Amino acid sequence: MIRAYVFGIGKGEKYLERCLLKDVRICGYIDNYKAERMDSYGGVPVIHQESLHEPYDFVIVTLMQYKKIKHLLLEQGIPSEKIICFFDMKDASEEKNWKLIDAFRWRLELLWKHYTEIAIPSMDNMEYELYADEEQIRRQCPRIMDAQTTIDILCREQKSLARFGDNEFELMCGRLRVNYQDVDNMLAERLKEVLQSNEENLLIAIADNYGSLAKYTEEAARDIRMYLTREVRRNHMELLDMDRQYYDAYLSRPYLMYRDKEQAKYRFENLKKLWKGQDVLIVEGAHTRFGVGNNLLEGVKSIRRILVPDKNAFDRYEQIREAASRNGRGKLVLCVIGPTATVLAYDLSKDGYWVVDIGQADTEYEWFLQGTKERCSVKYKTVSEVAHYGDTDVHDTVNEIMESYYGEIIEEIEGSCIQK
């Protein structure tokens, strides 16, 4: 009997299940996020990566981002010959791995996945990309103001901003897409309320995904195509108003997804105009640490912070709203709390506050400073897009930078406590 751990619970694990040979015993599932919420899956233990101690023969990685996972496992001391990446065609062609996974079914699954999740979505989106400037296609796509103009309006008129990305749309459709916010019916209804609102002082921003993708890297464009299937596009169009002016939600992502990396510095400098000379209140996750350890917030007049739970912040929404209302008057309120920020920006803007749902801007800036070309962890900060890999060191450290950060914290919402 071959003993194996499976890294990841989700769609990839279902692919593996259809191919795994009967004489393989699954000792456990490694899922750093789900291990916090469940003890077992299908009667098999769910563990954190660091708890991998029981004797085993292989670790089978079922996540698409297998390169990062394999690197982390190697750093943990797991030999390369014990790691199998299900979505790596090279591993699928290795005869030694066929004693665990049926060779024919394995390669067939990968070909089918490529066809259904890459080839078909690419063909479905082709007309929107190729004919984005044609009147007929333009009428089928929402009107989105570019990021620079959006920032200019925010600065000049001090309007608030509520952003809608893939995560917000998926929550409105009752589907789970992220590991830091569960599907919540009340949150879904509030998001729909915000999206369909017409408040004079609030800009509604959506991702510029619906037409040409030429300005994005091939990887970013591919990810957009894989997400924006016919069904998903139809879901979005049912929620959007083609006669409305929307704004660019990607103002918070000035770097990684763009082909032209040379313009990133200019994009960030433009973004920094938002808070230059302002008293700023940051509402963020307990380990987000927006602007800590870099100069993204240079030029601000003052910084105060309210910390909220890293996960399922909407469960504490009324407390978050009350704390932000109490401390945000006369300040620029920057929100970094996922979909909850979208709702908070709407509610506070109606009460006369200046609120910007700023999203992943700090993470993007850290990646820009590193010069990386792919998503990666950032020391001492949670990175929502890679945190479930277990490679993000968010343990507190005592140094001058962190002492300054602690001094900026004026309130911690229940469930967001940090160790100092």
CSV table of C-alpha atoms in Angstrom, one decimal:
chain,number,residue,atom,x,y,z
A,1,MET,CA,0.0,0.0,0.0
A,2,ILE,CA,1.4,3.4,-1.1
A,3,ARG,CA,0.8,6.2,1.5
A,4,ALA,CA,0.2,9.7,0.2
A,5,TYR,CA,-0.8,13.1,1.4
A,6,VAL,CA,-2.9,15.3,-0.9
A,7,PHE,CA,-2.1,19.0,-0.9
A,8,GLY,CA,-5.3,21.0,-1.4
A,9,ILE,CA,-9.0,20.4,-1.1
A,10,GLY,CA,-11.1,21.7,-4.0
A,11,LYS,CA,-11.6,21.3,-7.7
A,12,GLY,CA,-8.0,19.9,-8.3
A,13,GLU,CA,-8.6,17.2,-5.7
A,14,LYS,CA,-11.7,16.0,-7.6
A,15,TYR,CA,-9.6,15.7,-10.7
A,16,LEU,CA,-7.1,13.5,-8.8
A,17,GLU,CA,-9.8,11.4,-7.2
A,18,ARG,CA,-10.9,10.2,-10.7
A,19,CYS,CA,-7.4,9.1,-11.5
A,20,LEU,CA,-6.0,7.7,-8.2
A,21,LEU,CA,-5.3,4.0,-8.2
A,22,LYS,CA,-7.0,1.8,-5.6
A,23,ASP,CA,-3.8,0.7,-3.8
A,24,VAL,CA,-3.0,4.3,-2.7
A,25,ARG,CA,-4.0,5.2,0.8
A,26,ILE,CA,-4.6,8.9,1.5
A,27,CYS,CA,-3.1,9.6,4.9
A,28,GLY,CA,-4.5,13.1,5.1
A,29,TYR,CA,-5.2,16.3,3.2
A,30,ILE,CA,-2.9,19.4,3.6
A,31,ASP,CA,-4.9,22.6,3.4
A,32,ASN,CA,-3.6,25.4,5.5
A,33,TYR,CA,-6.8,27.4,5.4
A,34,LYS,CA,-9.4,24.6,5.8
A,35,ALA,CA,-7.3,23.0,8.6
A,36,GLU,CA,-8.4,25.9,10.8
A,37,ARG,CA,-12.1,25.1,10.2
A,38,MET,CA,-12.3,21.3,9.8
A,39,ASP,CA,-10.7,18.3,11.3
A,40,SER,CA,-11.4,15.9,8.5
A,41,TYR,CA,-12.6,15.6,4.9
A,42,GLY,CA,-14.2,12.4,3.8
A,43,GLY,CA,-13.2,10.8,7.0
A,44,VAL,CA,-9.5,11.6,6.4
A,45,PRO,CA,-7.6,14.1,8.6
A,46,VAL,CA,-7.1,17.7,7.4
A,47,ILE,CA,-3.8,19.2,8.5
A,48,HIS,CA,-1.6,22.2,8.2
A,49,GLN,CA,1.5,21.9,6.1
A,50,GLU,CA,3.7,22.3,9.2
A,51,SER,CA,2.0,19.3,10.8
A,52,LEU,CA,3.2,16.8,8.1
A,53,HIS,CA,5.1,14.3,10.2
A,54,GLU,CA,3.5,10.9,9.8
A,55,PRO,CA,5.5,8.5,7.5
A,56,TYR,CA,4.4,8.8,3.9
A,57,ASP,CA,5.6,7.9,0.4
A,58,PHE,CA,4.4,10.9,-1.6
A,59,VAL,CA,2.8,14.3,-1.4
A,60,ILE,CA,0.5,15.0,-4.4
A,61,VAL,CA,-0.1,18.7,-5.1
A,62,THR,CA,-3.6,19.3,-6.6
A,63,LEU,CA,-3.4,23.1,-6.9
A,64,MET,CA,-2.8,24.9,-10.2
A,65,GLN,CA,-0.1,27.0,-8.6
A,66,TYR,CA,2.0,23.9,-8.1
A,67,LYS,CA,5.4,25.5,-8.7
A,68,LYS,CA,5.0,27.7,-5.6
A,69,ILE,CA,3.8,24.8,-3.5
A,70,LYS,CA,6.6,22.5,-4.6
A,71,HIS,CA,9.1,25.2,-3.7
A,72,LEU,CA,7.6,25.5,-0.3
A,73,LEU,CA,7.6,21.7,0.3
A,74,LEU,CA,11.3,21.5,-0.8
A,75,GLU,CA,12.1,24.3,1.6
A,76,GLN,CA,10.4,22.3,4.3
A,77,GLY,CA,12.8,19.4,3.6
A,78,ILE,CA,10.6,17.1,1.6
A,79,PRO,CA,12.6,15.4,-1.1
A,80,SER,CA,11.8,16.3,-4.7
A,81,GLU,CA,11.2,12.6,-5.6
A,82,LYS,CA,8.4,12.5,-3.1
A,83,ILE,CA,6.5,15.4,-4.6
A,84,ILE,CA,4.0,14.9,-7.5
A,85,CYS,CA,2.3,17.9,-9.0
A,86,PHE,CA,-1.0,16.7,-10.6
A,87,PHE,CA,-1.3,19.6,-13.0
A,88,ASP,CA,2.3,19.4,-14.2
A,89,MET,CA,2.3,17.6,-17.6
A,90,LYS,CA,5.9,16.7,-17.0
A,91,ASP,CA,5.0,14.8,-13.8
A,92,ALA,CA,2.1,13.2,-15.7
A,93,SER,CA,4.6,11.8,-18.2
A,94,GLU,CA,6.9,10.3,-15.6
A,95,GLU,CA,6.4,6.5,-15.6
A,96,LYS,CA,7.4,6.2,-11.9
A,97,ASN,CA,4.3,8.2,-11.0
A,98,TRP,CA,1.9,5.8,-12.8
A,99,LYS,CA,2.0,3.5,-9.8
A,100,LEU,CA,-0.1,6.0,-8.0
A,101,ILE,CA,-2.1,7.7,-10.7
A,102,ASP,CA,-3.6,6.0,-13.8
A,103,ALA,CA,-1.5,7.3,-16.7
A,104,PHE,CA,-4.2,7.4,-19.3
A,105,ARG,CA,-6.9,9.0,-17.2
A,106,TRP,CA,-4.4,11.5,-15.8
A,107,ARG,CA,-3.3,12.9,-19.1
A,108,LEU,CA,-6.9,12.8,-20.4
A,109,GLU,CA,-8.0,14.9,-17.4
A,110,LEU,CA,-5.2,17.5,-18.1
A,111,LEU,CA,-6.2,17.7,-21.8
A,112,TRP,CA,-9.8,18.0,-20.9
A,113,LYS,CA,-9.1,20.7,-18.3
A,114,HIS,CA,-7.0,22.6,-20.9
A,115,TYR,CA,-9.8,22.4,-23.4
A,116,THR,CA,-12.7,23.3,-21.1
A,117,GLU,CA,-11.0,25.9,-18.9
A,118,ILE,CA,-8.5,27.5,-21.3
A,119,ALA,CA,-9.4,26.8,-25.0
A,120,ILE,CA,-13.2,27.2,-24.8
A,121,PRO,CA,-13.1,30.4,-22.6
A,122,SER,CA,-10.4,31.9,-25.0
A,123,MET,CA,-12.7,31.2,-28.0
A,124,ASP,CA,-15.7,32.6,-26.2
A,125,ASN,CA,-13.9,35.8,-25.4
A,126,MET,CA,-12.3,36.2,-28.7
A,127,GLU,CA,-15.0,38.4,-30.3
A,128,TYR,CA,-15.0,40.8,-27.4
A,129,GLU,CA,-11.2,41.1,-27.5
A,130,LEU,CA,-10.7,41.4,-31.3
A,131,TYR,CA,-13.7,43.7,-31.9
A,132,ALA,CA,-13.6,45.7,-28.7
A,133,ASP,CA,-13.7,49.0,-30.6
A,134,GLU,CA,-16.7,48.0,-32.8
A,135,GLU,CA,-20.0,49.6,-31.8
A,136,GLN,CA,-21.9,46.3,-31.6
A,137,ILE,CA,-19.4,44.9,-29.1
A,138,ARG,CA,-19.1,48.2,-27.1
A,139,ARG,CA,-22.9,48.1,-26.5
A,140,GLN,CA,-22.4,44.7,-24.9
A,141,CYS,CA,-19.7,45.8,-22.5
A,142,PRO,CA,-19.9,48.2,-19.6
A,143,ARG,CA,-18.3,51.7,-19.9
A,144,ILE,CA,-15.3,51.9,-17.6
A,145,MET,CA,-13.3,55.1,-17.0
A,146,ASP,CA,-9.5,54.5,-16.9
A,147,ALA,CA,-7.6,54.3,-13.6
A,148,GLN,CA,-5.8,57.6,-14.0
A,149,THR,CA,-9.0,59.6,-14.6
A,150,THR,CA,-10.6,57.7,-11.7
A,151,ILE,CA,-7.9,58.7,-9.3
A,152,ASP,CA,-8.0,62.3,-10.6
A,153,ILE,CA,-11.7,62.5,-9.8
A,154,LEU,CA,-11.2,60.9,-6.3
A,155,CYS,CA,-8.5,63.5,-5.5
A,156,ARG,CA,-10.2,66.5,-7.0
A,157,GLU,CA,-13.8,65.9,-5.8
A,158,GLN,CA,-13.1,63.8,-2.8
A,159,LYS,CA,-15.6,61.2,-3.9
A,160,SER,CA,-15.6,57.8,-2.3
A,161,LEU,CA,-14.9,54.5,-4.1
A,162,ALA,CA,-16.5,51.1,-3.9
A,163,ARG,CA,-14.8,48.4,-5.9
A,164,PHE,CA,-16.2,45.2,-7.4
A,165,GLY,CA,-13.9,42.5,-8.6
A,166,ASP,CA,-14.4,38.8,-9.3
A,167,ASN,CA,-14.8,38.0,-5.6
A,168,GLU,CA,-17.6,40.5,-5.1
A,169,PHE,CA,-19.5,39.2,-8.2
A,170,GLU,CA,-19.0,35.6,-7.1
A,171,LEU,CA,-20.4,36.3,-3.7
A,172,MET,CA,-23.4,38.0,-5.2
A,173,CYS,CA,-24.0,34.9,-7.3
A,174,GLY,CA,-23.7,32.7,-4.2
A,175,ARG,CA,-20.4,31.2,-5.1
A,176,LEU,CA,-17.2,30.9,-3.0
A,177,ARG,CA,-14.0,32.2,-4.6
A,178,VAL,CA,-11.7,33.4,-1.8
A,179,ASN,CA,-10.5,31.9,1.4
A,180,TYR,CA,-11.0,35.0,3.6
A,181,GLN,CA,-14.8,35.5,3.2
A,182,ASP,CA,-17.4,32.8,3.3
A,183,VAL,CA,-20.6,33.1,1.2
A,184,ASP,CA,-23.0,35.2,3.2
A,185,ASN,CA,-26.6,36.0,2.0
A,186,MET,CA,-26.7,39.3,3.8
A,187,LEU,CA,-23.3,40.3,2.3
A,188,ALA,CA,-24.5,39.3,-1.1
A,189,GLU,CA,-27.7,41.4,-0.8
A,190,ARG,CA,-25.7,44.4,0.5
A,191,LEU,CA,-23.2,44.1,-2.4
A,192,LYS,CA,-26.1,44.2,-4.9
A,193,GLU,CA,-27.5,47.2,-3.1
A,194,VAL,CA,-24.2,49.0,-3.5
A,195,LEU,CA,-23.7,48.0,-7.2
A,196,GLN,CA,-27.2,49.3,-8.1
A,197,SER,CA,-27.0,52.5,-6.1
A,198,ASN,CA,-26.7,55.9,-7.5
A,199,GLU,CA,-25.1,58.0,-4.7
A,200,GLU,CA,-23.7,61.2,-6.0
A,201,ASN,CA,-20.5,61.0,-3.9
A,202,LEU,CA,-19.7,57.4,-4.6
A,203,LEU,CA,-17.9,55.9,-7.6
A,204,ILE,CA,-18.7,52.3,-8.5
A,205,ALA,CA,-15.6,50.6,-9.9
A,206,ILE,CA,-15.5,47.3,-11.7
A,207,ALA,CA,-12.6,45.3,-13.3
A,208,ASP,CA,-11.7,46.2,-16.8
A,209,ASN,CA,-12.1,42.6,-18.1
A,210,TYR,CA,-14.9,42.7,-20.6
A,211,GLY,CA,-13.2,43.9,-23.8
A,212,SER,CA,-9.7,44.0,-25.1
A,213,LEU,CA,-7.1,42.4,-22.8
A,214,ALA,CA,-4.1,43.5,-24.8
A,215,LYS,CA,-2.6,45.7,-22.0
A,216,TYR,CA,-2.4,42.7,-19.6
A,217,THR,CA,0.3,40.0,-19.5
A,218,GLU,CA,-0.6,36.8,-21.2
A,219,GLU,CA,-0.9,35.1,-17.8
A,220,ALA,CA,-3.3,37.8,-16.5
A,221,ALA,CA,-5.3,37.7,-19.7
A,222,ARG,CA,-5.5,33.9,-19.5
A,223,ASP,CA,-6.8,34.0,-15.9
A,224,ILE,CA,-9.4,36.6,-16.9
A,225,ARG,CA,-10.6,34.4,-19.8
A,226,MET,CA,-10.7,31.3,-17.6
A,227,TYR,CA,-12.9,33.1,-15.1
A,228,LEU,CA,-15.1,35.0,-17.6
A,229,THR,CA,-16.9,32.0,-19.1
A,230,ARG,CA,-20.2,32.5,-21.0
A,231,GLU,CA,-22.1,31.8,-17.9
A,232,VAL,CA,-20.1,34.2,-15.7
A,233,ARG,CA,-20.2,37.0,-18.3
A,234,ARG,CA,-24.0,36.5,-18.5
A,235,ASN,CA,-24.2,36.7,-14.6
A,236,HIS,CA,-22.2,40.0,-14.7
A,237,MET,CA,-24.3,41.5,-17.4
A,238,GLU,CA,-27.5,40.8,-15.5
A,239,LEU,CA,-26.1,42.8,-12.6
A,240,LEU,CA,-24.5,45.7,-14.6
A,241,ASP,CA,-26.1,48.7,-16.3
A,242,MET,CA,-24.7,49.2,-19.9
A,243,ASP,CA,-25.9,52.9,-19.7
A,244,ARG,CA,-23.9,53.7,-16.6
A,245,GLN,CA,-20.4,55.1,-16.2
A,246,TYR,CA,-18.2,52.8,-14.1
A,247,TYR,CA,-14.7,53.3,-13.0
A,248,ASP,CA,-11.6,51.1,-13.0
A,249,ALA,CA,-11.3,48.8,-10.0
A,250,TYR,CA,-7.7,47.9,-11.2
A,251,LEU,CA,-6.5,51.3,-9.9
A,252,SER,CA,-5.4,49.3,-6.9
A,253,ARG,CA,-3.4,46.9,-9.1
A,254,PRO,CA,-0.9,49.1,-10.9
A,255,TYR,CA,1.8,46.6,-11.5
A,256,LEU,CA,1.7,42.8,-11.8
A,257,MET,CA,-1.0,42.3,-14.4
A,258,TYR,CA,0.2,44.8,-16.9
A,259,ARG,CA,2.6,44.1,-19.8
A,260,ASP,CA,4.2,47.5,-19.6
A,261,LYS,CA,6.0,47.3,-16.3
A,262,GLU,CA,7.8,50.5,-17.0
A,263,GLN,CA,4.7,52.6,-16.3
A,264,ALA,CA,4.2,51.0,-12.9
A,265,LYS,CA,6.2,53.7,-11.1
A,266,TYR,CA,4.1,56.4,-12.7
A,267,ARG,CA,0.9,54.6,-11.8
A,268,PHE,CA,1.9,54.3,-8.1
A,269,GLU,CA,3.0,58.0,-8.0
A,270,ASN,CA,-0.4,58.9,-9.3
A,271,LEU,CA,-2.1,56.7,-6.7
A,272,LYS,CA,-0.1,58.3,-3.9
A,273,LYS,CA,-1.7,61.6,-4.7
A,274,LEU,CA,-4.8,60.3,-3.0
A,275,TRP,CA,-3.4,60.4,0.5
A,276,LYS,CA,-0.7,63.1,0.2
A,277,GLY,CA,-1.2,65.7,2.9
A,278,GLN,CA,-4.2,63.9,4.3
A,279,ASP,CA,-5.0,62.6,7.8
A,280,VAL,CA,-5.6,58.9,7.0
A,281,LEU,CA,-7.6,56.2,8.8
A,282,ILE,CA,-6.9,52.7,7.6
A,283,VAL,CA,-9.4,50.0,8.3
A,284,GLU,CA,-7.6,46.7,7.6
A,285,GLY,CA,-7.1,43.0,8.5
A,286,ALA,CA,-5.1,42.3,11.6
A,287,HIS,CA,-2.0,41.3,9.6
A,288,THR,CA,-2.6,43.4,6.4
A,289,ARG,CA,-0.2,46.2,7.6
A,290,PHE,CA,-1.0,48.5,4.7
A,291,GLY,CA,2.1,50.7,3.9
A,292,VAL,CA,4.2,49.2,6.7
A,293,GLY,CA,7.9,48.8,5.8
A,294,ASN,CA,7.7,50.7,2.5
A,295,ASN,CA,7.1,54.3,1.4
A,296,LEU,CA,3.7,53.8,-0.2
A,297,LEU,CA,2.1,56.2,2.4
A,298,GLU,CA,4.8,58.9,2.2
A,299,GLY,CA,3.5,62.4,2.4
A,300,VAL,CA,0.5,61.6,4.6
A,301,LYS,CA,-0.3,64.0,7.4
A,302,SER,CA,-1.1,61.3,10.0
A,303,ILE,CA,-2.0,57.6,10.2
A,304,ARG,CA,-4.4,55.8,12.4
A,305,ARG,CA,-5.5,52.2,12.1
A,306,ILE,CA,-8.5,50.1,13.0
A,307,LEU,CA,-7.8,46.3,12.9
A,308,VAL,CA,-10.5,43.8,12.0
A,309,PRO,CA,-10.5,40.0,11.6
A,310,ASP,CA,-8.4,38.8,8.7
A,311,LYS,CA,-11.2,36.4,7.8
A,312,ASN,CA,-15.0,36.8,7.5
A,313,ALA,CA,-14.8,40.5,8.5
A,314,PHE,CA,-18.4,40.9,7.5
A,315,ASP,CA,-19.4,38.9,10.6
A,316,ARG,CA,-18.3,42.0,12.6
A,317,TYR,CA,-19.7,44.6,10.2
A,318,GLU,CA,-21.7,46.7,12.6
A,319,GLN,CA,-18.7,47.0,15.0
A,320,ILE,CA,-16.4,47.9,12.1
A,321,ARG,CA,-18.8,50.5,10.8
A,322,GLU,CA,-19.3,52.1,14.2
A,323,ALA,CA,-15.6,52.2,14.9
A,324,ALA,CA,-14.9,53.8,11.4
A,325,SER,CA,-17.7,56.3,11.9
A,326,ARG,CA,-16.3,57.3,15.3
A,327,ASN,CA,-12.8,57.7,14.1
A,328,GLY,CA,-13.0,58.7,10.4
A,329,ARG,CA,-14.6,62.1,10.4
A,330,GLY,CA,-12.4,64.6,8.6
A,331,LYS,CA,-10.0,61.9,7.4
A,332,LEU,CA,-9.5,59.9,4.3
A,333,VAL,CA,-10.6,56.3,5.2
A,334,LEU,CA,-8.7,53.6,3.3
A,335,CYS,CA,-10.4,50.2,3.5
A,336,VAL,CA,-8.5,46.9,3.0
A,337,ILE,CA,-11.0,44.3,4.2
A,338,GLY,CA,-12.1,42.5,1.0
A,339,PRO,CA,-15.8,42.6,0.0
A,340,THR,CA,-16.7,44.2,3.4
A,341,ALA,CA,-14.8,47.3,2.2
A,342,THR,CA,-17.2,47.7,-0.7
A,343,VAL,CA,-20.2,47.9,1.7
A,344,LEU,CA,-18.4,50.1,4.2
A,345,ALA,CA,-17.4,52.6,1.5
A,346,TYR,CA,-21.1,52.8,0.5
A,347,ASP,CA,-22.5,53.2,4.0
A,348,LEU,CA,-19.9,55.7,5.2
A,349,SER,CA,-20.1,57.8,2.0
A,350,LYS,CA,-23.8,58.3,2.5
A,351,ASP,CA,-23.0,59.7,6.0
A,352,GLY,CA,-20.5,62.3,4.5
A,353,TYR,CA,-17.2,60.4,4.9
A,354,TRP,CA,-14.5,60.2,2.3
A,355,VAL,CA,-13.8,56.5,1.9
A,356,VAL,CA,-11.7,54.6,-0.7
A,357,ASP,CA,-11.8,50.8,-1.0
A,358,ILE,CA,-8.1,50.5,-1.8
A,359,GLY,CA,-7.8,46.7,-2.1
A,360,GLN,CA,-4.4,45.1,-3.0
A,361,ALA,CA,-2.5,48.3,-3.6
A,362,ASP,CA,0.1,47.7,-0.8
A,363,THR,CA,0.7,44.1,-1.9
A,364,GLU,CA,1.1,45.3,-5.5
A,365,TYR,CA,3.6,47.9,-4.3
A,366,GLU,CA,5.6,45.3,-2.4
A,367,TRP,CA,5.8,43.2,-5.6
A,368,PHE,CA,6.8,46.2,-7.6
A,369,LEU,CA,9.6,47.0,-5.1
A,370,GLN,CA,10.8,43.3,-5.3
A,371,GLY,CA,10.6,43.4,-9.1
A,372,THR,CA,8.8,40.0,-9.0
A,373,LYS,CA,6.9,38.8,-12.1
A,374,GLU,CA,4.5,36.5,-10.1
A,375,ARG,CA,2.5,36.6,-6.9
A,376,CYS,CA,4.5,35.8,-3.8
A,377,SER,CA,4.4,36.2,-0.1
A,378,VAL,CA,5.4,39.4,1.7
A,379,LYS,CA,7.2,39.2,5.0
A,380,TYR,CA,5.1,40.1,8.0
A,381,LYS,CA,2.0,40.7,6.0
A,382,THR,CA,-0.9,38.5,4.9
A,383,VAL,CA,-1.3,38.2,1.1
A,384,SER,CA,-4.8,37.0,0.4
A,385,GLU,CA,-3.9,35.5,-2.9
A,386,VAL,CA,-1.1,33.3,-1.6
A,387,ALA,CA,-1.8,33.0,2.2
A,388,HIS,CA,-3.3,29.6,1.8
A,389,TYR,CA,0.0,28.3,0.6
A,390,GLY,CA,1.4,28.6,4.1
A,391,ASP,CA,4.3,30.7,2.9
A,392,THR,CA,3.4,34.0,4.5
A,393,ASP,CA,5.3,34.8,7.7
A,394,VAL,CA,2.9,37.1,9.6
A,395,HIS,CA,4.5,36.6,13.0
A,396,ASP,CA,5.1,39.9,14.8
A,397,THR,CA,8.6,41.2,15.1
A,398,VAL,CA,10.0,43.9,17.3
A,399,ASN,CA,11.8,46.6,15.5
A,400,GLU,CA,11.5,50.3,14.9
A,401,ILE,CA,9.1,50.0,12.0
A,402,MET,CA,6.7,47.7,13.9
A,403,GLU,CA,6.8,49.8,17.0
A,404,SER,CA,5.7,52.8,14.9
A,405,TYR,CA,2.9,50.6,13.4
A,406,TYR,CA,1.7,49.5,16.8
A,407,GLY,CA,1.5,53.2,17.8
A,408,GLU,CA,-0.9,53.9,14.9
A,409,ILE,CA,-3.5,51.3,16.1
A,410,ILE,CA,-6.4,53.0,17.9
A,411,GLU,CA,-8.8,50.1,17.9
A,412,GLU,CA,-9.0,46.4,17.4
A,413,ILE,CA,-12.4,44.8,16.5
A,414,GLU,CA,-13.2,41.5,18.4
A,415,GLY,CA,-11.4,38.6,16.6
A,416,SER,CA,-8.5,40.7,15.3
A,417,CYS,CA,-6.1,40.7,18.2
A,418,ILE,CA,-2.4,40.6,17.5
A,419,GLN,CA,0.5,39.7,19.6
A,420,LYS,CA,3.0,42.5,20.3
